[in-house]
Amino acid sequence: MIVNARFLTQRLTGVQRHAIEMSLALHEIDPEIKFVAPKNIIHEDVAERLSAEFFGHFTGYLWEQYELPKYIKKHAPDRILINLANSAPISYKNKAATIHDTAPLRHPGWYSRKFAITYKMLLPRVVRSSKIIFSDSEFSKNEISALLGTDKRKIKVIYCGVGRHFRPESSEIHKTSPENYILSVASLEPRKNFAGLIQAFSMLKERDIKLVIAGSSSHIFAKHEPGKILIDKQRVEFVGYVDDNRLVELYREARLFVYPSLYEGFGLPPLEAMACGCPCAVSDAGSLPEVCGEAALYFNPHDPADIAAKIEMILSDSDRRESLIKSGLIQARKFDWKRSALELYAAAKSL
């Protein structure tokens, strides 16, 4: 078995976190699995833990489409290739591919023109040329089938997990004195709907609370504009990318976590927040009801007034808040990277 480790060259978003966590778990399951990547990696610590092998002269899609198949045919022609990050070499047929969502097909305007065109050309070919497709949720499975005409029997749902470092500060889950801020975590892209969240935040009756937004932007997305609304920079803080240690602190200390996304194939941040003992209010769109179950308070992401109302329900009701914390901890424990990797490993070995 070989894993396409091109993700080691990409900045960390949900896709790369999935690929890294799955790979680390797969390496633990079977140390004989080979991880191969271009030379321009940025996650050196992960590469070292995986004993990754680097080769080739190209990077990005060129490396994946041309150099990776040549390497496999020369060094491991009978091995199945596992692809974890939405793309795969279309000329190599003995492979499995993970498709996290179809947002660039469903909503191409959310992405740069170049990325949307590339995805539209590449994704159908990846799906057709793979022996099996892994998706993160039943929602994504249905989207792949609907948009690409893929037989659902070819698509296997394997949920993401929650890293073990996402946990409450102590066994005492009741927060007697959380910091006075609302937290949201996501890439700064249109589908994450920060414009709607900021508008909802401006409607809150409580004026001394802050909104903290953690996440970075990328060239693959259309230019993110928080909307034609006035942003109070004294109350709304964009902290950019934060490492996992700081992210855990933010989850633990927030009064609540809000996730207003318009479209999700899975949605890791709400589960991470739950695992850290933070109550959650999330969008009722995409996969989020499937993933968050009864452990979150839901709102219509297209209605800022509804977002504001659900936020205020949690801020003003300590019993509801405590109930969400408890149910969130239970929900988060249902998602485990090792268990997910075992499912993927078994499916790939059966091909």
Tab-separated table of C-alpha atoms in Angstrom:
chain	number	residue	atom	x	y	z
A	1	MET	CA	0.000	0.000	0.000
A	2	ILE	CA	1.257	3.475	-0.926
A	3	VAL	CA	-0.132	6.782	0.297
A	4	ASN	CA	0.009	9.880	-1.887
A	5	ALA	CA	1.541	12.304	0.630
A	6	ARG	CA	1.367	15.451	-1.454
A	7	PHE	CA	-0.639	16.903	1.449
A	8	LEU	CA	2.687	17.319	3.273
A	9	THR	CA	3.349	20.266	0.940
A	10	GLN	CA	0.038	22.034	1.688
A	11	ARG	CA	-0.947	24.416	4.460
A	12	LEU	CA	-3.144	23.000	7.182
A	13	THR	CA	-6.906	23.115	6.650
A	14	GLY	CA	-9.496	20.445	7.363
A	15	VAL	CA	-8.446	18.405	4.310
A	16	GLN	CA	-4.808	18.315	5.350
A	17	ARG	CA	-5.656	17.613	8.979
A	18	HIS	CA	-7.692	14.611	7.841
A	19	ALA	CA	-4.833	13.391	5.636
A	20	ILE	CA	-2.232	13.813	8.377
A	21	GLU	CA	-4.274	12.152	11.111
A	22	MET	CA	-5.330	9.282	8.835
A	23	SER	CA	-1.747	8.757	7.704
A	24	LEU	CA	-0.359	8.697	11.226
A	25	ALA	CA	-3.005	6.150	12.219
A	26	LEU	CA	-2.355	4.057	9.085
A	27	HIS	CA	1.371	4.088	9.820
A	28	GLU	CA	0.627	2.779	13.292
A	29	ILE	CA	-1.631	0.046	11.878
A	30	ASP	CA	0.850	-1.056	9.209
A	31	PRO	CA	4.441	0.278	9.346
A	32	GLU	CA	5.051	-1.227	5.892
A	33	ILE	CA	2.831	1.368	4.221
A	34	LYS	CA	4.954	3.729	2.117
A	35	PHE	CA	4.284	7.472	2.109
A	36	VAL	CA	5.628	9.315	-0.934
A	37	ALA	CA	5.708	13.074	-1.525
A	38	PRO	CA	7.270	15.862	-3.573
A	39	LYS	CA	10.372	17.481	-2.128
A	40	ASN	CA	8.760	20.813	-1.185
A	41	ILE	CA	7.178	19.624	2.077
A	42	ILE	CA	6.262	21.998	4.899
A	43	HIS	CA	5.141	19.484	7.550
A	44	GLU	CA	8.607	18.130	8.315
A	45	ASP	CA	7.735	16.664	11.722
A	46	VAL	CA	4.864	14.637	10.222
A	47	ALA	CA	7.030	13.504	7.326
A	48	GLU	CA	9.628	12.254	9.777
A	49	ARG	CA	7.044	10.333	11.803
A	50	LEU	CA	5.777	8.705	8.601
A	51	SER	CA	9.297	7.981	7.307
A	52	ALA	CA	8.103	9.628	4.095
A	53	GLU	CA	10.073	9.272	0.866
A	54	PHE	CA	10.598	12.300	-1.376
A	55	PHE	CA	11.246	12.199	-5.098
A	56	GLY	CA	10.771	14.006	-8.369
A	57	HIS	CA	11.398	17.483	-9.724
A	58	PHE	CA	7.859	18.805	-10.057
A	59	THR	CA	5.393	19.972	-7.395
A	60	GLY	CA	1.620	20.214	-7.082
A	61	TYR	CA	-0.622	18.711	-9.765
A	62	LEU	CA	2.295	18.106	-12.143
A	63	TRP	CA	4.044	15.918	-9.583
A	64	GLU	CA	0.820	14.090	-8.751
A	65	GLN	CA	-0.303	13.459	-12.327
A	66	TYR	CA	3.050	12.641	-13.953
A	67	GLU	CA	5.825	11.786	-11.522
A	68	LEU	CA	3.838	9.844	-8.920
A	69	PRO	CA	2.447	7.258	-11.423
A	70	LYS	CA	5.928	6.778	-12.911
A	71	TYR	CA	7.357	6.176	-9.446
A	72	ILE	CA	4.700	3.585	-8.570
A	73	LYS	CA	5.049	1.698	-11.861
A	74	LYS	CA	8.809	1.522	-11.380
A	75	HIS	CA	9.051	0.760	-7.647
A	76	ALA	CA	5.721	-0.770	-6.577
A	77	PRO	CA	3.566	-1.689	-9.589
A	78	ASP	CA	1.202	-3.970	-7.692
A	79	ARG	CA	0.472	-1.730	-4.722
A	80	ILE	CA	-2.762	0.145	-4.283
A	81	LEU	CA	-2.423	3.909	-4.039
A	82	ILE	CA	-4.377	5.681	-1.290
A	83	ASN	CA	-5.244	9.329	-1.968
A	84	LEU	CA	-6.557	11.356	0.961
A	85	ALA	CA	-6.917	14.941	-0.243
A	86	ASN	CA	-9.519	15.359	-3.009
A	87	SER	CA	-7.254	14.550	-5.953
A	88	ALA	CA	-5.300	11.640	-7.428
A	89	PRO	CA	-3.332	10.680	-10.553
A	90	ILE	CA	-5.987	9.837	-13.117
A	91	SER	CA	-3.702	7.606	-15.238
A	92	TYR	CA	-3.051	5.165	-12.374
A	93	LYS	CA	-6.045	2.852	-11.974
A	94	ASN	CA	-5.156	0.766	-8.913
A	95	LYS	CA	-6.195	3.411	-6.423
A	96	ALA	CA	-8.691	4.659	-3.870
A	97	ALA	CA	-9.505	8.351	-3.524
A	98	THR	CA	-11.012	10.430	-0.738
A	99	ILE	CA	-13.395	13.173	-1.857
A	100	HIS	CA	-14.266	15.381	1.083
A	101	ASP	CA	-16.960	17.443	-0.598
A	102	THR	CA	-18.143	18.754	-3.947
A	103	ALA	CA	-18.373	22.436	-3.004
A	104	PRO	CA	-16.315	23.624	-6.026
A	105	LEU	CA	-18.829	21.893	-8.308
A	106	ARG	CA	-21.934	22.940	-6.424
A	107	HIS	CA	-20.731	26.530	-5.769
A	108	PRO	CA	-17.794	27.363	-8.087
A	109	GLY	CA	-18.125	31.079	-7.344
A	110	TRP	CA	-16.725	30.489	-3.866
A	111	TYR	CA	-13.336	29.604	-5.389
A	112	SER	CA	-10.773	31.187	-7.646
A	113	ARG	CA	-11.571	30.707	-11.334
A	114	LYS	CA	-8.414	28.634	-11.855
A	115	PHE	CA	-9.170	26.294	-8.959
A	116	ALA	CA	-12.841	25.866	-9.918
A	117	ILE	CA	-11.940	24.989	-13.531
A	118	THR	CA	-9.203	22.567	-12.455
A	119	TYR	CA	-11.520	20.851	-9.983
A	120	LYS	CA	-14.332	20.602	-12.533
A	121	MET	CA	-11.976	18.904	-15.000
A	122	LEU	CA	-10.119	16.709	-12.509
A	123	LEU	CA	-12.726	15.462	-10.030
A	124	PRO	CA	-14.936	13.459	-12.460
A	125	ARG	CA	-11.847	11.758	-13.870
A	126	VAL	CA	-10.530	10.919	-10.403
A	127	VAL	CA	-13.863	9.402	-9.416
A	128	ARG	CA	-14.230	7.370	-12.611
A	129	SER	CA	-10.676	6.025	-12.513
A	130	SER	CA	-10.704	4.980	-8.827
A	131	LYS	CA	-11.752	1.558	-7.593
A	132	ILE	CA	-13.426	3.039	-4.525
A	133	ILE	CA	-14.269	6.521	-3.270
A	134	PHE	CA	-14.126	7.440	0.402
A	135	SER	CA	-16.304	10.302	1.619
A	136	ASP	CA	-16.621	11.927	5.036
A	137	SER	CA	-20.403	11.779	5.405
A	138	GLU	CA	-23.635	10.481	3.943
A	139	PHE	CA	-24.279	14.043	2.793
A	140	SER	CA	-21.067	14.070	0.741
A	141	LYS	CA	-21.785	10.588	-0.578
A	142	ASN	CA	-25.139	11.775	-1.874
A	143	GLU	CA	-23.584	14.907	-3.390
A	144	ILE	CA	-20.889	12.914	-5.216
A	145	SER	CA	-23.511	10.549	-6.572
A	146	ALA	CA	-25.879	13.347	-7.614
A	147	LEU	CA	-23.316	15.643	-9.241
A	148	LEU	CA	-21.066	13.032	-10.849
A	149	GLY	CA	-23.496	10.186	-11.504
A	150	THR	CA	-21.442	7.815	-9.356
A	151	ASP	CA	-22.986	4.547	-8.203
A	152	LYS	CA	-23.422	4.872	-4.437
A	153	ARG	CA	-22.128	1.336	-4.019
A	154	LYS	CA	-18.719	2.643	-5.092
A	155	ILE	CA	-18.682	5.251	-2.299
A	156	LYS	CA	-17.832	4.313	1.275
A	157	VAL	CA	-18.467	6.736	4.125
A	158	ILE	CA	-15.669	6.942	6.686
A	159	TYR	CA	-16.085	9.693	9.232
A	160	CYS	CA	-13.263	11.930	10.383
A	161	GLY	CA	-11.952	11.721	13.933
A	162	VAL	CA	-11.073	14.115	16.719
A	163	GLY	CA	-7.470	14.426	17.865
A	164	ARG	CA	-6.813	13.297	21.417
A	165	HIS	CA	-5.295	16.661	22.327
A	166	PHE	CA	-8.730	18.233	21.915
A	167	ARG	CA	-10.084	17.717	25.429
A	168	PRO	CA	-11.254	19.766	28.425
A	169	GLU	CA	-8.615	21.274	30.663
A	170	SER	CA	-9.633	18.905	33.441
A	171	SER	CA	-12.205	16.250	34.220
A	172	GLU	CA	-14.378	19.019	35.639
A	173	ILE	CA	-16.389	20.047	32.587
A	174	HIS	CA	-18.413	22.852	34.193
A	175	LYS	CA	-16.892	26.195	33.212
A	176	THR	CA	-17.468	28.578	36.079
A	177	SER	CA	-15.640	31.496	34.463
A	178	PRO	CA	-15.086	31.211	30.706
A	179	GLU	CA	-13.542	34.131	28.870
A	180	ASN	CA	-16.019	36.629	27.485
A	181	TYR	CA	-15.824	35.819	23.792
A	182	ILE	CA	-17.611	33.837	21.090
A	183	LEU	CA	-15.313	31.739	18.916
A	184	SER	CA	-15.495	30.673	15.278
A	185	VAL	CA	-12.790	28.684	13.472
A	186	ALA	CA	-12.536	28.167	9.709
A	187	SER	CA	-10.669	29.211	6.593
A	188	LEU	CA	-11.544	32.740	5.524
A	189	GLU	CA	-13.638	31.779	2.523
A	190	PRO	CA	-17.148	32.698	1.354
A	191	ARG	CA	-18.863	29.423	2.269
A	192	LYS	CA	-17.878	29.782	5.943
A	193	ASN	CA	-20.315	32.691	6.057
A	194	PHE	CA	-18.443	35.055	8.352
A	195	ALA	CA	-20.425	37.940	6.844
A	196	GLY	CA	-23.614	36.404	8.254
A	197	LEU	CA	-21.966	35.715	11.600
A	198	ILE	CA	-20.649	39.273	11.956
A	199	GLN	CA	-24.060	40.660	11.058
A	200	ALA	CA	-25.672	38.382	13.650
A	201	PHE	CA	-23.083	39.393	16.225
A	202	SER	CA	-23.956	43.056	15.707
A	203	MET	CA	-27.559	42.221	16.695
A	204	LEU	CA	-26.704	40.767	20.115
A	205	LYS	CA	-28.099	42.537	23.144
A	206	GLU	CA	-24.949	41.824	25.127
A	207	ARG	CA	-22.434	44.478	24.066
A	208	ASP	CA	-19.370	43.665	26.173
A	209	ILE	CA	-18.688	40.277	24.553
A	210	LYS	CA	-16.144	39.809	21.732
A	211	LEU	CA	-16.176	37.698	18.578
A	212	VAL	CA	-12.901	35.906	17.858
A	213	ILE	CA	-12.399	34.370	14.387
A	214	ALA	CA	-9.424	32.043	13.835
A	215	GLY	CA	-8.391	30.958	10.357
A	216	SER	CA	-6.343	31.973	7.345
A	217	SER	CA	-7.124	32.670	3.713
A	218	SER	CA	-5.822	30.925	0.593
A	219	HIS	CA	-5.334	31.712	-3.080
A	220	ILE	CA	-7.711	28.876	-4.036
A	221	PHE	CA	-10.702	30.787	-2.669
A	222	ALA	CA	-12.517	33.732	-4.172
A	223	LYS	CA	-11.617	36.958	-2.412
A	224	HIS	CA	-13.255	36.863	0.995
A	225	GLU	CA	-15.223	39.919	1.958
A	226	PRO	CA	-17.032	39.905	5.298
A	227	GLY	CA	-19.887	41.768	3.676
A	228	LYS	CA	-20.917	45.371	3.325
A	229	ILE	CA	-21.389	45.784	7.040
A	230	LEU	CA	-19.517	47.844	9.556
A	231	ILE	CA	-17.057	45.754	11.572
A	232	ASP	CA	-16.400	46.995	15.086
A	233	LYS	CA	-12.695	46.230	15.376
A	234	GLN	CA	-12.915	46.661	19.126
A	235	ARG	CA	-15.314	43.715	19.352
A	236	VAL	CA	-14.467	41.540	16.323
A	237	GLU	CA	-10.958	40.087	16.246
A	238	PHE	CA	-9.424	38.095	13.370
A	239	VAL	CA	-6.496	36.206	14.891
A	240	GLY	CA	-5.415	34.387	11.710
A	241	TYR	CA	-3.939	30.903	11.715
A	242	VAL	CA	-3.233	29.457	15.172
A	243	ASP	CA	-1.372	26.269	16.040
A	244	ASP	CA	-3.112	23.417	17.822
A	245	ASN	CA	-1.922	24.407	21.308
A	246	ARG	CA	-3.455	27.851	20.942
A	247	LEU	CA	-6.530	26.434	19.221
A	248	VAL	CA	-7.223	24.129	22.168
A	249	GLU	CA	-6.917	27.106	24.523
A	250	LEU	CA	-9.360	29.127	22.429
A	251	TYR	CA	-11.910	26.289	22.445
A	252	ARG	CA	-11.574	25.737	26.191
A	253	GLU	CA	-11.903	29.395	27.164
A	254	ALA	CA	-14.737	30.494	24.844
A	255	ARG	CA	-18.256	30.988	26.148
A	256	LEU	CA	-19.530	29.252	23.030
A	257	PHE	CA	-18.474	28.164	19.560
A	258	VAL	CA	-20.434	29.242	16.469
A	259	TYR	CA	-20.091	27.626	13.034
A	260	PRO	CA	-22.224	29.419	10.392
A	261	SER	CA	-21.047	27.479	7.322
A	262	LEU	CA	-23.271	27.381	4.241
A	263	TYR	CA	-21.949	24.012	3.009
A	264	GLU	CA	-19.914	21.280	4.721
A	265	GLY	CA	-18.773	17.812	3.736
A	266	PHE	CA	-18.006	17.050	7.380
A	267	GLY	CA	-17.114	19.937	9.696
A	268	LEU	CA	-14.265	19.232	12.122
A	269	PRO	CA	-14.196	22.451	14.205
A	270	PRO	CA	-17.554	21.911	15.968
A	271	LEU	CA	-16.450	18.437	17.099
A	272	GLU	CA	-13.093	19.800	18.256
A	273	ALA	CA	-14.911	22.477	20.239
A	274	MET	CA	-17.230	19.867	21.766
A	275	ALA	CA	-14.258	17.694	22.714
A	276	CYS	CA	-12.786	20.684	24.581
A	277	GLY	CA	-15.993	21.261	26.542
A	278	CYS	CA	-17.270	24.230	24.560
A	279	PRO	CA	-21.019	24.482	23.767
A	280	CYS	CA	-21.834	24.816	20.065
A	281	ALA	CA	-24.331	26.613	17.868
A	282	VAL	CA	-24.000	25.507	14.242
A	283	SER	CA	-25.582	25.823	10.827
A	284	ASP	CA	-28.269	23.346	9.831
A	285	ALA	CA	-26.651	23.029	6.371
A	286	GLY	CA	-24.761	20.210	4.669
A	287	SER	CA	-23.353	17.449	6.841
A	288	LEU	CA	-23.468	19.349	10.129
A	289	PRO	CA	-26.712	17.870	11.525
A	290	GLU	CA	-25.387	14.410	10.620
A	291	VAL	CA	-22.077	15.028	12.389
A	292	CYS	CA	-23.169	17.084	15.405
A	293	GLY	CA	-26.341	15.125	16.145
A	294	GLU	CA	-28.279	16.383	19.157
A	295	ALA	CA	-25.201	17.968	20.723
A	296	ALA	CA	-25.552	21.396	19.082
A	297	LEU	CA	-28.115	24.160	18.763
A	298	TYR	CA	-28.955	24.709	15.080
A	299	PHE	CA	-29.733	27.861	13.107
A	300	ASN	CA	-30.474	28.883	9.526
A	301	PRO	CA	-27.138	30.225	8.202
A	302	HIS	CA	-28.948	32.462	5.705
A	303	ASP	CA	-30.791	34.272	8.517
A	304	PRO	CA	-28.557	36.463	10.735
A	305	ALA	CA	-31.477	37.091	13.096
A	306	ASP	CA	-31.807	33.341	13.693
A	307	ILE	CA	-28.049	33.029	14.264
A	308	ALA	CA	-28.232	35.852	16.821
A	309	ALA	CA	-31.256	34.319	18.533
A	310	LYS	CA	-29.555	30.932	18.970
A	311	ILE	CA	-26.382	32.580	20.279
A	312	GLU	CA	-28.403	34.478	22.862
A	313	MET	CA	-30.210	31.284	23.926
A	314	ILE	CA	-26.859	29.808	24.970
A	315	LEU	CA	-25.460	33.010	26.484
A	316	SER	CA	-28.541	33.577	28.625
A	317	ASP	CA	-29.393	30.012	29.693
A	318	SER	CA	-26.802	28.319	31.911
A	319	ASP	CA	-28.761	25.050	32.010
A	320	ARG	CA	-28.908	24.842	28.219
A	321	ARG	CA	-25.206	25.667	28.062
A	322	GLU	CA	-24.335	22.931	30.544
A	323	SER	CA	-26.482	20.427	28.681
A	324	LEU	CA	-24.742	21.239	25.388
A	325	ILE	CA	-21.328	20.828	27.014
A	326	LYS	CA	-22.212	17.378	28.344
A	327	SER	CA	-23.839	16.144	25.135
A	328	GLY	CA	-20.978	17.601	23.091
A	329	LEU	CA	-18.367	15.629	25.006
A	330	ILE	CA	-20.338	12.437	24.375
A	331	GLN	CA	-20.805	13.232	20.675
A	332	ALA	CA	-17.123	14.014	20.097
A	333	ARG	CA	-16.069	10.664	21.565
A	334	LYS	CA	-17.919	8.892	18.738
A	335	PHE	CA	-15.288	10.051	16.238
A	336	ASP	CA	-11.854	8.419	16.427
A	337	TRP	CA	-9.013	8.598	13.891
A	338	LYS	CA	-7.701	5.120	14.673
A	339	ARG	CA	-11.108	3.531	14.159
A	340	SER	CA	-11.586	5.470	10.906
A	341	ALA	CA	-8.129	4.454	9.653
A	342	LEU	CA	-8.894	0.810	10.392
A	343	GLU	CA	-12.042	1.066	8.246
A	344	LEU	CA	-10.113	2.649	5.392
A	345	TYR	CA	-7.290	0.111	5.683
A	346	ALA	CA	-9.690	-2.839	5.576
A	347	ALA	CA	-11.545	-1.422	2.568
A	348	ALA	CA	-8.317	-0.748	0.668
A	349	LYS	CA	-6.890	-4.204	1.436
A	350	SER	CA	-10.027	-5.833	0.039
A	351	LEU	CA	-9.590	-4.260	-3.410
